[in-house]
Tab-separated table of C-alpha atoms in Angstrom:
chain	number	residue	atom	x	y	z
A	1	UNK	CA	87.249	109.979	46.456
A	2	UNK	CA	84.048	111.479	47.768
A	3	UNK	CA	85.258	111.144	51.353
A	4	UNK	CA	88.576	112.914	50.683
A	5	UNK	CA	86.917	115.849	48.912
A	6	UNK	CA	84.549	116.197	51.887
A	7	UNK	CA	87.526	116.293	54.282
A	8	UNK	CA	89.305	118.907	52.164
A	9	UNK	CA	86.210	121.136	52.151
A	10	UNK	CA	85.714	120.597	55.885
A	11	UNK	CA	89.295	121.591	56.741
A	12	UNK	CA	89.194	124.595	54.406
A	13	UNK	CA	86.012	125.855	56.069
A	14	UNK	CA	87.491	125.283	59.506
A	15	UNK	CA	90.650	127.171	58.528
A	16	UNK	CA	88.650	130.102	57.148
A	17	UNK	CA	86.409	130.295	60.201
A	18	UNK	CA	89.304	130.303	62.664
A	19	UNK	CA	91.423	132.802	60.735
A	20	UNK	CA	88.655	135.229	59.752
A	21	UNK	CA	87.654	136.299	63.237
A	22	UNK	CA	86.242	139.736	64.038
A	23	UNK	CA	88.706	142.645	64.096
A	24	UNK	CA	90.435	143.097	67.443
A	25	UNK	CA	88.968	145.663	69.839
A	26	UNK	CA	91.202	148.557	70.850
A	27	UNK	CA	92.757	147.818	74.221
A	28	UNK	CA	91.618	149.969	77.125
A	29	UNK	CA	94.280	151.288	79.500
A	30	UNK	CA	93.113	149.806	82.779
A	31	UNK	CA	94.384	148.277	86.004
A	32	UNK	CA	92.635	146.326	88.717
A	33	UNK	CA	93.672	146.500	92.383
A	34	UNK	CA	92.204	145.383	95.665
A	35	UNK	CA	92.143	146.695	99.195
A	36	UNK	CA	91.499	144.661	102.319
A	37	UNK	CA	90.611	145.357	105.912
A	38	UNK	CA	89.677	142.411	108.135
A	39	UNK	CA	87.012	140.533	106.109
A	40	UNK	CA	86.078	143.414	103.777
A	41	UNK	CA	87.494	143.303	100.240
A	42	UNK	CA	87.258	146.159	97.733
A	43	UNK	CA	88.278	145.746	94.090
A	44	UNK	CA	89.048	148.952	92.190
A	45	UNK	CA	89.026	148.990	88.395
A	46	UNK	CA	90.894	152.082	87.176
A	47	UNK	CA	90.782	153.104	83.500
A	48	UNK	CA	91.260	156.161	81.320
A	49	UNK	CA	88.215	158.413	81.543
A	50	UNK	CA	86.682	161.655	82.790
A	51	UNK	CA	87.306	161.513	86.544
A	52	UNK	CA	84.283	159.469	87.642
A	53	UNK	CA	84.650	157.546	90.906
A	54	UNK	CA	81.857	155.100	91.765
A	55	UNK	CA	81.509	152.665	94.633
A	56	UNK	CA	79.091	149.767	94.090
A	57	UNK	CA	77.599	151.745	91.129
A	58	UNK	CA	76.938	154.817	93.307
A	59	UNK	CA	78.833	158.130	93.269
A	60	UNK	CA	81.539	158.518	95.904
A	61	UNK	CA	79.544	161.389	97.450
A	62	UNK	CA	76.885	158.907	98.643
A	63	UNK	CA	79.202	156.671	100.686
A	64	UNK	CA	77.688	155.645	104.014
A	65	UNK	CA	78.126	156.329	106.874
A	66	UNK	CA	78.622	160.087	106.343
A	67	UNK	CA	80.936	160.269	109.371
A	68	UNK	CA	83.506	158.090	107.566
A	69	UNK	CA	83.003	159.639	104.115
A	70	UNK	CA	86.068	161.825	104.605
A	71	UNK	CA	88.221	158.673	104.942
A	72	UNK	CA	87.279	157.631	101.393
A	73	UNK	CA	88.180	161.112	100.113
A	74	UNK	CA	91.681	160.983	101.650
A	75	UNK	CA	93.577	159.664	98.570
A	76	UNK	CA	91.826	162.264	96.372
A	77	UNK	CA	92.447	165.136	98.785
A	78	UNK	CA	96.099	164.159	99.272
A	79	UNK	CA	96.934	163.812	95.575
A	80	UNK	CA	94.624	166.524	94.218
A	81	UNK	CA	91.732	166.396	91.747
A	82	UNK	CA	94.005	166.876	88.719
A	83	UNK	CA	95.581	163.415	89.189
A	84	UNK	CA	92.116	161.809	89.196
A	85	UNK	CA	90.725	163.955	86.356
A	86	UNK	CA	91.818	161.639	83.534
A	87	UNK	CA	90.844	158.299	85.157
A	88	UNK	CA	87.573	156.563	86.004
A	89	UNK	CA	87.573	154.342	89.065
A	90	UNK	CA	84.882	151.777	89.760
A	91	UNK	CA	85.020	150.018	93.129
A	92	UNK	CA	83.147	146.866	94.187
A	93	UNK	CA	83.194	146.131	97.900
A	94	UNK	CA	81.822	143.228	99.922
A	95	UNK	CA	82.236	141.624	103.308
A	96	UNK	CA	83.003	143.147	106.690
A	97	UNK	CA	81.219	146.030	108.347
A	98	UNK	CA	80.894	149.722	107.493
A	99	UNK	CA	84.253	150.788	108.869
A	100	UNK	CA	86.188	147.876	107.353
A	101	UNK	CA	84.583	148.526	103.965
A	102	UNK	CA	85.541	152.218	104.109
A	103	UNK	CA	89.183	151.357	104.860
A	104	UNK	CA	89.210	148.697	102.125
A	105	UNK	CA	87.788	151.203	99.600
A	106	UNK	CA	90.374	153.888	100.369
A	107	UNK	CA	93.184	151.353	100.087
A	108	UNK	CA	91.848	150.023	96.766
A	109	UNK	CA	91.575	153.555	95.307
A	110	UNK	CA	95.097	154.488	96.441
A	111	UNK	CA	96.647	151.268	95.112
A	112	UNK	CA	94.750	151.582	91.809
A	113	UNK	CA	95.976	155.125	91.109
A	114	UNK	CA	99.575	154.124	91.910
A	115	UNK	CA	99.328	151.081	89.603
A	116	UNK	CA	97.734	153.158	86.810
A	117	UNK	CA	100.467	155.775	86.961
A	118	UNK	CA	103.156	153.085	86.999
A	119	UNK	CA	101.741	151.251	84.001
A	120	UNK	CA	100.466	154.051	81.768
A	121	UNK	CA	102.017	157.375	82.827
A	122	UNK	CA	105.601	157.443	84.130
A	123	UNK	CA	107.714	156.079	86.959
A	124	UNK	CA	108.640	159.509	88.401
A	125	UNK	CA	105.032	160.598	89.015
A	126	UNK	CA	104.209	157.131	90.398
A	127	UNK	CA	107.085	157.429	92.872
A	128	UNK	CA	105.900	160.904	93.891
A	129	UNK	CA	102.316	159.669	94.443
A	130	UNK	CA	103.511	156.682	96.453
A	131	UNK	CA	105.729	158.888	98.613
A	132	UNK	CA	102.835	161.288	99.387
A	133	UNK	CA	100.502	158.433	100.327
A	134	UNK	CA	103.052	156.618	102.503
A	135	UNK	CA	104.005	159.830	104.312
A	136	UNK	CA	100.355	160.392	105.263
A	137	UNK	CA	99.267	156.852	106.170
A	138	UNK	CA	100.979	153.554	105.393
A	139	UNK	CA	97.664	151.654	105.472
A	140	UNK	CA	96.669	153.432	102.235
A	141	UNK	CA	99.041	151.133	100.331
A	142	UNK	CA	99.882	148.279	102.707
A	143	UNK	CA	97.195	145.923	104.015
A	144	UNK	CA	96.851	145.257	107.722
A	145	UNK	CA	97.681	141.549	108.216
A	146	UNK	CA	95.891	141.227	111.581
A	147	UNK	CA	92.941	138.832	111.661
A	148	UNK	CA	90.614	137.694	114.443
A	149	UNK	CA	91.616	134.452	116.136
A	150	UNK	CA	88.980	131.758	116.488
A	151	UNK	CA	87.338	131.552	119.892
A	152	UNK	CA	88.877	128.823	122.073
């Protein structure tokens, strides 16, 4: 008798603990996309926000080298500030050299904004954005499959 009452109490406690979890957090509208160039990989996390764009926790204005900074701005300049005003984009990039990282970053930003508009805004504006980007440069949305061959 003592053993059965212990089991009943144990299962009741277990049931209460599993069913009385903390209230669910509100879901954040976000998408995650990546861009690649050779061995460089950039992952862009795009969510609803105030228009902040950071690369490796630094503002986009501090991208090095300064000569290639304009390449990172291309998706923003093509689509206009107003499309980026309501989203925050955080980009993490690793691997490759300076130039490869820059191209991976711009591809990640472009793909992230297209994915965000497809998922959370509407299909018509997503199609318009995609058309603008593809007309300018296909590598903004499509990765370059070329890789270095091993030395023979």
